[in-house]
Tab-separated table of C-alpha atoms and ligand atoms in Angstrom:
chain	number	residue	atom	x	y	z
M	1	UNK	CA	211.579	137.074	186.846
M	2	UNK	CA	209.960	137.940	183.521
M	3	UNK	CA	208.655	141.488	183.226
M	4	UNK	CA	205.240	142.821	182.257
M	5	UNK	CA	205.291	145.417	179.482
M	6	UNK	CA	202.624	148.125	179.874
M	7	UNK	CA	202.002	150.207	176.747
M	8	UNK	CA	200.370	153.508	177.653
M	9	UNK	CA	201.509	153.023	181.239
M	10	UNK	CA	201.839	156.791	181.754
M	11	UNK	CA	198.139	157.268	181.014
M	12	UNK	CA	195.113	157.253	183.273
M	13	UNK	CA	194.253	153.548	183.476
M	14	UNK	CA	197.703	152.214	182.521
M	15	UNK	CA	199.389	154.025	185.410
M	16	UNK	CA	196.919	152.540	187.894
M	17	UNK	CA	197.706	149.085	186.490
M	18	UNK	CA	201.460	149.772	186.766
M	19	UNK	CA	200.974	150.629	190.425
M	20	UNK	CA	198.798	147.562	191.115
M	21	UNK	CA	201.285	145.159	189.506
M	22	UNK	CA	204.321	146.750	191.154
M	23	UNK	CA	202.647	146.531	194.548
M	24	UNK	CA	202.251	142.790	193.971
M	25	UNK	CA	206.009	142.521	193.395
M	26	UNK	CA	205.925	142.136	189.631
M	27	UNK	CA	208.574	143.810	187.494
M	28	UNK	CA	207.038	146.336	185.178
M	29	UNK	CA	208.277	148.151	182.075
M	30	UNK	CA	206.196	151.148	181.012
M	31	UNK	CA	206.304	152.003	177.297
M	32	UNK	CA	204.827	155.411	176.512
M	33	UNK	CA	205.352	158.118	173.899
M	34	UNK	CA	204.154	160.768	176.405
M	35	UNK	CA	201.978	162.215	173.632
M	36	UNK	CA	198.958	161.718	175.902
M	37	UNK	CA	200.666	160.149	178.928
M	38	UNK	CA	202.170	162.094	181.825
M	39	UNK	CA	205.761	162.064	183.004
M	40	UNK	CA	204.651	162.544	186.607
M	41	UNK	CA	202.603	159.321	186.406
M	42	UNK	CA	205.847	157.344	185.883
M	43	UNK	CA	206.293	156.194	189.459
M	44	UNK	CA	206.507	152.429	189.038
M	45	UNK	CA	208.890	150.195	187.115
M	46	UNK	CA	211.302	151.014	184.311
M	47	UNK	CA	210.433	153.436	181.524
M	48	UNK	CA	210.900	153.159	177.765
M	49	UNK	CA	210.079	156.410	175.983
M	50	UNK	CA	208.982	155.755	172.423
M	51	UNK	CA	206.148	155.178	170.031
M	52	UNK	CA	204.426	152.010	168.839
M	53	UNK	CA	204.700	153.523	165.355
M	54	UNK	CA	208.438	152.761	165.498
M	55	UNK	CA	209.161	149.034	164.846
M	56	UNK	CA	212.909	149.435	165.525
M	57	UNK	CA	212.176	150.939	168.932
M	58	UNK	CA	209.743	148.107	169.714
M	59	UNK	CA	212.311	145.509	168.687
M	60	UNK	CA	214.890	147.116	170.990
M	61	UNK	CA	212.479	147.043	173.938
M	62	UNK	CA	211.804	143.323	173.476
M	63	UNK	CA	215.547	142.603	173.091
M	64	UNK	CA	216.503	144.608	176.164
M	65	UNK	CA	213.854	143.185	178.539
M	66	UNK	CA	212.710	139.628	179.180
M	67	UNK	CA	208.990	140.291	178.681
M	68	UNK	CA	206.520	137.601	179.779
M	69	UNK	CA	203.298	139.381	178.867
M	70	UNK	CA	201.910	142.689	177.643
M	71	UNK	CA	199.153	144.965	178.916
M	72	UNK	CA	198.193	147.090	175.921
M	73	UNK	CA	196.567	150.408	176.920
M	74	UNK	CA	198.182	152.804	174.445
M	75	UNK	CA	195.532	154.299	172.148
M	76	UNK	CA	193.722	157.445	171.178
M	77	UNK	CA	190.381	157.578	172.998
M	78	UNK	CA	188.270	160.536	171.844
M	79	UNK	CA	185.122	159.328	170.070
M	80	UNK	CA	184.311	162.726	168.515
M	81	UNK	CA	187.837	163.264	167.211
M	82	UNK	CA	187.794	159.799	165.669
M	83	UNK	CA	184.799	160.783	163.557
M	84	UNK	CA	186.634	163.905	162.323
M	85	UNK	CA	190.028	162.262	161.799
M	86	UNK	CA	189.565	158.500	161.355
M	87	UNK	CA	193.091	158.063	159.968
M	88	UNK	CA	194.500	158.944	163.390
M	89	UNK	CA	192.514	156.170	165.038
M	90	UNK	CA	193.125	153.465	162.448
M	91	UNK	CA	196.796	154.459	162.376
M	92	UNK	CA	197.557	154.895	166.056
M	93	UNK	CA	195.223	152.205	167.349
M	94	UNK	CA	195.080	149.518	164.656
M	95	UNK	CA	198.333	149.842	162.686
M	96	UNK	CA	200.426	150.448	165.790
M	97	UNK	CA	198.869	147.451	167.522
M	98	UNK	CA	200.000	145.376	164.525
M	99	UNK	CA	203.524	146.717	165.090
M	100	UNK	CA	203.291	145.646	168.719
M	101	UNK	CA	202.028	142.184	167.744
M	102	UNK	CA	204.841	141.770	165.199
M	103	UNK	CA	207.411	142.578	167.888
M	104	UNK	CA	205.691	140.232	170.336
M	105	UNK	CA	205.607	137.351	167.867
M	106	UNK	CA	209.283	137.917	166.963
M	107	UNK	CA	210.176	137.757	170.669
M	108	UNK	CA	207.852	134.783	171.255
M	109	UNK	CA	205.655	136.688	173.740
M	110	UNK	CA	202.226	135.070	173.566
M	111	UNK	CA	200.117	136.693	176.305
M	112	UNK	CA	198.292	140.016	175.962
M	113	UNK	CA	195.622	141.904	177.889
M	114	UNK	CA	193.927	144.457	175.662
M	115	UNK	CA	192.024	147.629	176.651
M	116	UNK	CA	188.758	147.386	174.765
M	117	UNK	CA	185.576	149.328	175.359
M	118	UNK	CA	181.839	149.034	175.826
M	119	UNK	CA	181.650	151.234	172.734
M	120	UNK	CA	182.110	148.052	170.631
M	121	UNK	CA	178.468	147.202	171.430
M	122	UNK	CA	177.103	150.390	169.854
M	123	UNK	CA	173.422	150.969	170.481
M	124	UNK	CA	172.410	148.268	172.980
M	125	UNK	CA	169.480	145.999	172.169
M	126	UNK	CA	169.174	144.682	175.741
M	127	UNK	CA	168.937	146.589	179.056
M	128	UNK	CA	172.036	144.923	180.421
M	129	UNK	CA	174.917	144.076	178.103
M	130	UNK	CA	176.695	140.727	178.312
M	131	UNK	CA	179.735	139.767	176.223
M	132	UNK	CA	177.635	137.920	173.647
M	133	UNK	CA	175.614	141.054	172.848
M	134	UNK	CA	175.986	141.907	169.116
M	135	UNK	CA	178.941	144.155	168.299
M	136	UNK	CA	178.008	147.225	166.303
M	137	UNK	CA	180.528	150.069	166.714
M	138	UNK	CA	179.279	153.605	166.048
M	139	UNK	CA	182.576	155.482	165.611
M	140	UNK	CA	186.046	154.946	164.129
M	141	UNK	CA	187.341	154.830	167.732
M	142	UNK	CA	184.993	151.957	168.577
M	143	UNK	CA	185.712	150.285	165.220
M	144	UNK	CA	189.443	150.486	165.903
M	145	UNK	CA	188.929	148.558	169.148
M	146	UNK	CA	186.602	146.062	167.452
M	147	UNK	CA	189.129	145.510	164.654
M	148	UNK	CA	191.912	144.878	167.139
M	149	UNK	CA	189.734	142.318	168.924
M	150	UNK	CA	189.380	140.517	165.574
M	151	UNK	CA	193.100	140.780	164.827
M	152	UNK	CA	193.865	139.243	168.235
M	153	UNK	CA	191.491	136.343	167.522
M	154	UNK	CA	193.244	135.743	164.194
M	155	UNK	CA	196.682	135.893	165.819
M	156	UNK	CA	195.529	133.360	168.379
M	157	UNK	CA	194.387	131.072	165.567
M	158	UNK	CA	197.580	131.510	163.564
M	159	UNK	CA	200.236	131.858	166.270
M	160	UNK	CA	198.660	130.890	169.611
M	161	UNK	CA	198.512	134.446	170.989
M	162	UNK	CA	196.476	134.089	174.193
M	163	UNK	CA	194.651	137.286	174.995
M	164	UNK	CA	191.941	138.855	177.093
M	165	UNK	CA	189.953	141.822	175.794
M	166	UNK	CA	188.675	143.911	178.695
M	167	UNK	CA	185.675	145.949	177.633
M	168	UNK	CA	185.575	148.873	180.026
M	169	UNK	CA	182.345	150.679	180.692
M	170	UNK	CA	182.912	154.208	182.110
M	171	UNK	CA	186.283	154.374	183.859
M	172	UNK	CA	186.230	156.950	186.651
M	173	UNK	CA	187.710	157.825	190.044
M	174	UNK	CA	191.339	157.995	191.097
M	175	UNK	CA	194.029	156.243	193.091
M	176	UNK	CA	193.153	156.116	196.804
M	177	UNK	CA	196.572	157.490	197.773
M	178	UNK	CA	196.057	160.440	195.410
M	179	UNK	CA	199.287	159.661	193.517
M	180	UNK	CA	197.673	159.482	190.073
M	181	UNK	CA	194.265	160.199	188.570
M	182	UNK	CA	192.389	161.287	185.488
M	183	UNK	CA	193.998	164.019	183.375
M	184	UNK	CA	193.131	164.312	179.700
M	185	UNK	CA	193.954	167.165	177.354
M	186	UNK	CA	191.371	168.188	176.241
M	187	UNK	CA	189.046	166.748	178.888
M	188	UNK	CA	185.743	165.425	177.526
M	189	UNK	CA	184.595	163.027	180.275
M	190	UNK	CA	181.623	163.776	182.478
M	191	UNK	CA	182.985	163.396	186.016
M	192	UNK	CA	186.206	165.424	185.530
M	193	UNK	CA	184.251	168.196	183.777
M	194	UNK	CA	181.698	168.337	186.605
M	195	UNK	CA	184.551	168.612	189.102
M	196	UNK	CA	186.246	171.327	187.039
M	197	UNK	CA	182.958	173.239	187.359
M	198	UNK	CA	182.898	172.526	191.110
M	199	UNK	CA	186.374	174.041	191.345
M	200	UNK	CA	185.290	177.117	189.386
M	201	UNK	CA	187.570	176.257	186.461
M	202	UNK	CA	184.588	176.357	184.116
M	203	UNK	CA	181.305	178.187	184.456
M	204	UNK	CA	179.033	175.169	184.438
M	205	UNK	CA	178.510	171.616	183.286
M	206	UNK	CA	176.486	171.115	180.127
M	207	UNK	CA	174.063	168.196	180.056
M	208	UNK	CA	174.025	166.728	176.561
M	209	UNK	CA	170.426	165.684	176.007
M	210	UNK	CA	167.483	165.711	178.424
M	211	UNK	CA	164.993	163.882	176.193
M	212	UNK	CA	166.375	160.343	176.284
M	213	UNK	CA	164.039	157.440	177.094
M	214	UNK	CA	165.509	157.139	180.605
M	215	UNK	CA	163.927	157.915	184.019
M	216	UNK	CA	165.145	161.544	184.136
M	217	UNK	CA	165.754	162.031	180.409
M	218	UNK	CA	169.571	162.000	180.639
M	219	UNK	CA	171.922	159.181	179.612
M	220	UNK	CA	172.660	156.255	181.915
M	221	UNK	CA	176.239	155.024	182.281
M	222	UNK	CA	177.919	152.288	184.320
M	223	UNK	CA	180.812	153.962	186.174
M	224	UNK	CA	183.646	151.698	187.290
M	225	UNK	CA	186.504	152.739	189.569
M	226	UNK	CA	189.927	152.833	187.909
M	227	UNK	CA	191.477	150.876	190.796
M	228	UNK	CA	188.929	148.107	190.181
M	229	UNK	CA	189.882	148.189	186.493
M	230	UNK	CA	193.552	147.882	187.456
M	231	UNK	CA	192.721	144.889	189.639
M	232	UNK	CA	190.869	143.252	186.737
M	233	UNK	CA	194.079	143.496	184.677
M	234	UNK	CA	195.991	141.692	187.419
M	235	UNK	CA	193.312	138.980	187.457
M	236	UNK	CA	193.315	138.735	183.638
M	237	UNK	CA	197.087	138.253	183.622
M	238	UNK	CA	196.831	135.536	186.257
M	239	UNK	CA	194.111	133.883	184.159
M	240	UNK	CA	196.343	133.862	181.061
M	241	UNK	CA	199.397	132.666	182.993
M	242	UNK	CA	197.310	129.740	184.283
M	243	UNK	CA	196.516	128.823	180.664
M	244	UNK	CA	193.094	130.481	180.289
M	245	UNK	CA	191.541	130.662	176.834
M	246	UNK	CA	191.316	133.878	174.852
M	247	UNK	CA	188.086	135.787	175.420
M	248	UNK	CA	186.472	139.138	176.253
M	249	UNK	CA	185.204	140.316	179.632
M	250	UNK	CA	183.002	143.290	180.447
M	251	UNK	CA	184.154	145.479	183.318
M	252	UNK	CA	181.439	147.491	185.023
M	253	UNK	CA	179.390	147.582	188.220
M	254	UNK	CA	176.097	146.708	186.549
M	255	UNK	CA	174.349	149.908	187.740
M	256	UNK	CA	173.320	152.762	185.488
M	257	UNK	CA	173.578	156.345	186.788
M	258	UNK	CA	172.127	159.278	184.901
M	259	UNK	CA	174.036	162.464	184.124
M	260	UNK	CA	171.788	164.325	186.595
M	261	UNK	CA	172.417	161.741	189.312
M	262	UNK	CA	176.177	162.074	188.853
M	263	UNK	CA	175.932	165.866	189.131
M	264	UNK	CA	173.926	165.471	192.366
M	265	UNK	CA	176.513	163.053	193.779
M	266	UNK	CA	179.279	165.520	192.894
M	267	UNK	CA	177.372	168.332	194.648
M	268	UNK	CA	177.031	166.169	197.752
M	269	UNK	CA	180.674	165.023	197.748
M	270	UNK	CA	182.192	168.445	197.006
M	271	UNK	CA	179.730	170.625	198.916
M	272	UNK	CA	179.814	172.988	195.890
M	273	UNK	CA	176.893	174.329	193.918
M	274	UNK	CA	177.885	173.244	190.343
M	275	UNK	CA	175.790	175.260	187.860
M	276	UNK	CA	174.185	173.280	185.033
M	277	UNK	CA	173.118	174.174	181.496
M	278	UNK	CA	171.071	171.906	179.270
M	279	UNK	CA	171.911	171.278	175.660
M	280	UNK	CA	171.003	169.003	172.776
M	281	UNK	CA	172.165	165.412	172.460
M	282	UNK	CA	175.846	164.757	171.691
M	283	UNK	CA	176.108	162.798	168.399
M	284	UNK	CA	176.906	159.132	168.886
M	285	UNK	CA	175.783	158.833	172.528
M	286	UNK	CA	173.799	155.742	173.515
M	287	UNK	CA	170.858	156.348	175.867
M	288	UNK	CA	172.120	153.683	178.287
M	289	UNK	CA	175.227	151.503	178.596
M	290	UNK	CA	175.035	149.134	181.548
M	291	UNK	CA	177.119	145.996	181.887
M	292	UNK	CA	176.677	142.505	183.036
M	293	UNK	CA	180.133	141.743	184.420
M	294	UNK	CA	179.129	138.313	185.708
M	295	UNK	CA	181.789	136.586	183.582
M	296	UNK	CA	184.656	138.637	185.047
M	297	UNK	CA	183.386	137.877	188.538
M	298	UNK	CA	182.795	134.168	187.926
M	299	UNK	CA	185.779	133.332	185.734
M	300	UNK	CA	188.431	135.854	186.818
M	301	UNK	CA	187.283	136.052	190.454
M	302	UNK	CA	187.129	139.859	190.090
M	303	UNK	CA	185.260	141.713	192.844
M	304	UNK	CA	184.984	145.482	192.400
M	305	UNK	CA	185.654	147.253	195.710
M	306	UNK	CA	184.198	150.651	194.826
M	307	UNK	CA	180.687	149.838	193.639
M	308	UNK	CA	179.294	152.909	195.410
M	309	UNK	CA	179.328	155.777	192.954
M	310	UNK	CA	179.975	158.187	195.891
M	311	UNK	CA	183.348	156.524	196.468
M	312	UNK	CA	184.132	156.877	192.771
M	313	UNK	CA	183.288	160.590	192.717
M	314	UNK	CA	184.983	161.206	196.109
M	315	UNK	CA	188.325	159.788	194.925
M	316	UNK	CA	188.056	161.818	191.710
M	317	UNK	CA	187.270	164.951	193.737
M	318	UNK	CA	190.306	164.387	196.010
M	319	UNK	CA	192.516	163.984	192.942
M	320	UNK	CA	191.218	166.989	191.001
M	321	UNK	CA	191.496	169.327	193.982
M	322	UNK	CA	195.148	168.386	194.279
M	323	UNK	CA	195.956	168.142	190.561
M	324	UNK	CA	194.327	171.425	189.602
M	325	UNK	CA	195.407	173.422	192.668
X	401	UFG	N1	178.117	164.214	179.201
X	401	UFG	C1	177.440	165.400	179.412
X	401	UFG	N2	178.173	166.553	179.468
X	401	UFG	C2	179.525	166.572	179.298
X	401	UFG	C3	180.218	165.346	179.082
X	401	UFG	C4	179.461	164.183	179.041
X	401	UFG	O1	176.215	165.435	179.563
X	401	UFG	O2	180.113	167.664	179.344
X	401	UFG	C5	177.338	162.970	179.176
X	401	UFG	C6	177.494	162.214	177.861
X	401	UFG	O3	176.553	162.689	176.924
X	401	UFG	C7	177.244	160.789	178.321
X	401	UFG	C8	177.768	160.752	179.764
X	401	UFG	O4	177.853	162.110	180.166
X	401	UFG	O5	175.872	160.554	178.370
X	401	UFG	C9	179.162	160.136	179.876
X	401	UFG	O6	180.007	160.768	178.920
X	401	UFG	P1	181.584	160.535	178.882
X	401	UFG	O7	182.112	161.381	177.773
X	401	UFG	O8	182.161	160.741	180.243
X	401	UFG	O9	181.730	159.008	178.559
X	401	UFG	P2	181.147	158.176	177.332
X	401	UFG	O10	180.087	157.302	177.907
X	401	UFG	O11	180.771	158.992	176.184
X	401	UFG	O12	182.450	157.445	176.831
X	401	UFG	C10	183.210	156.605	177.618
X	401	UFG	C11	184.662	156.641	177.164
X	401	UFG	C12	184.814	156.168	175.764
X	401	UFG	C13	184.150	154.872	175.589
X	401	UFG	C14	182.734	154.918	176.098
X	401	UFG	C15	182.068	153.591	176.060
X	401	UFG	O13	185.130	157.962	177.230
X	401	UFG	O14	186.178	156.029	175.468
X	401	UFG	O15	182.724	155.358	177.447
X	401	UFG	O16	182.882	152.670	176.680
X	401	UFG	F1	184.124	154.549	174.284
């Protein structure tokens, strides 16, 4: 059986995909530098410890394993940092993806599922964002993802690289068995930070901006459970294996929740008080990012199982209590 290579498979979303694929009986090889990934998330498949910056290492991985397709998660993800240090994002995300593509082409591997982001849309011009919404990245991070999408299109044209770009909205929640979950260093994401406050590991949660043109003045986001994201990767692989054409799919639930609503859900789920402070807007934040994921449902047959934001926060709460104990 050919194996699936998962770059960044020791990270938050990549590890959930490694679990989902392994549970379906697929052979998985996780490639991770462990710069941001976690050794204790390596529970499924074989492991190759190395960096996409190293072409010789990549060549050795493709020679050693019979790889049928690649799930490419490995990337830096902090929007704010990308503004301060763009070279890190264009280097680690764009240049290293080119290294991966070179190794894939040399080994004649022509199927790739790529972790893209709703951030490629920038400031939305419609209430609900479909895949044909104009792309207008606001940060080097988002540009790096946009550039890779273009590179993949050009590699398809030149070499027949069939690919799916999955544009995640706000990934959240954790594995139902509590084996893996969200752990970033430093943590910048809303739900983990709220739960850190619930656990008393920080004094409060700061709301960035209360004067947005939204119902309660705080930003709306479309939170999607990480297990549903993992399932979408399985479906995207099946789509490519069946000969599907290259394209992008949004992954979200299609519902916007405000920062205040998420804090209230976390209070309900955790039974903790969770003190709040209010602050000014965080640079680069869109007022609202809400998906239409109709294409993923219709074409991939993807059906998110955890559309209720309470389930998303509950699984995150279970994970953080255990992980931070
Ligand atoms: N927020 C706060 N306080 C905090 C942290 C976040 O109020 O302490 C707010 C943000 O301003 C935003 C919302 O909570 O309105 C969600 O913020 P996150 O940082 O959790 O997520 P983002 O929407 O900024 O970013 C996420 C991913 C990015 C990706 C983006 C769009 O982290 O990688 O979605 O897809 F680019």
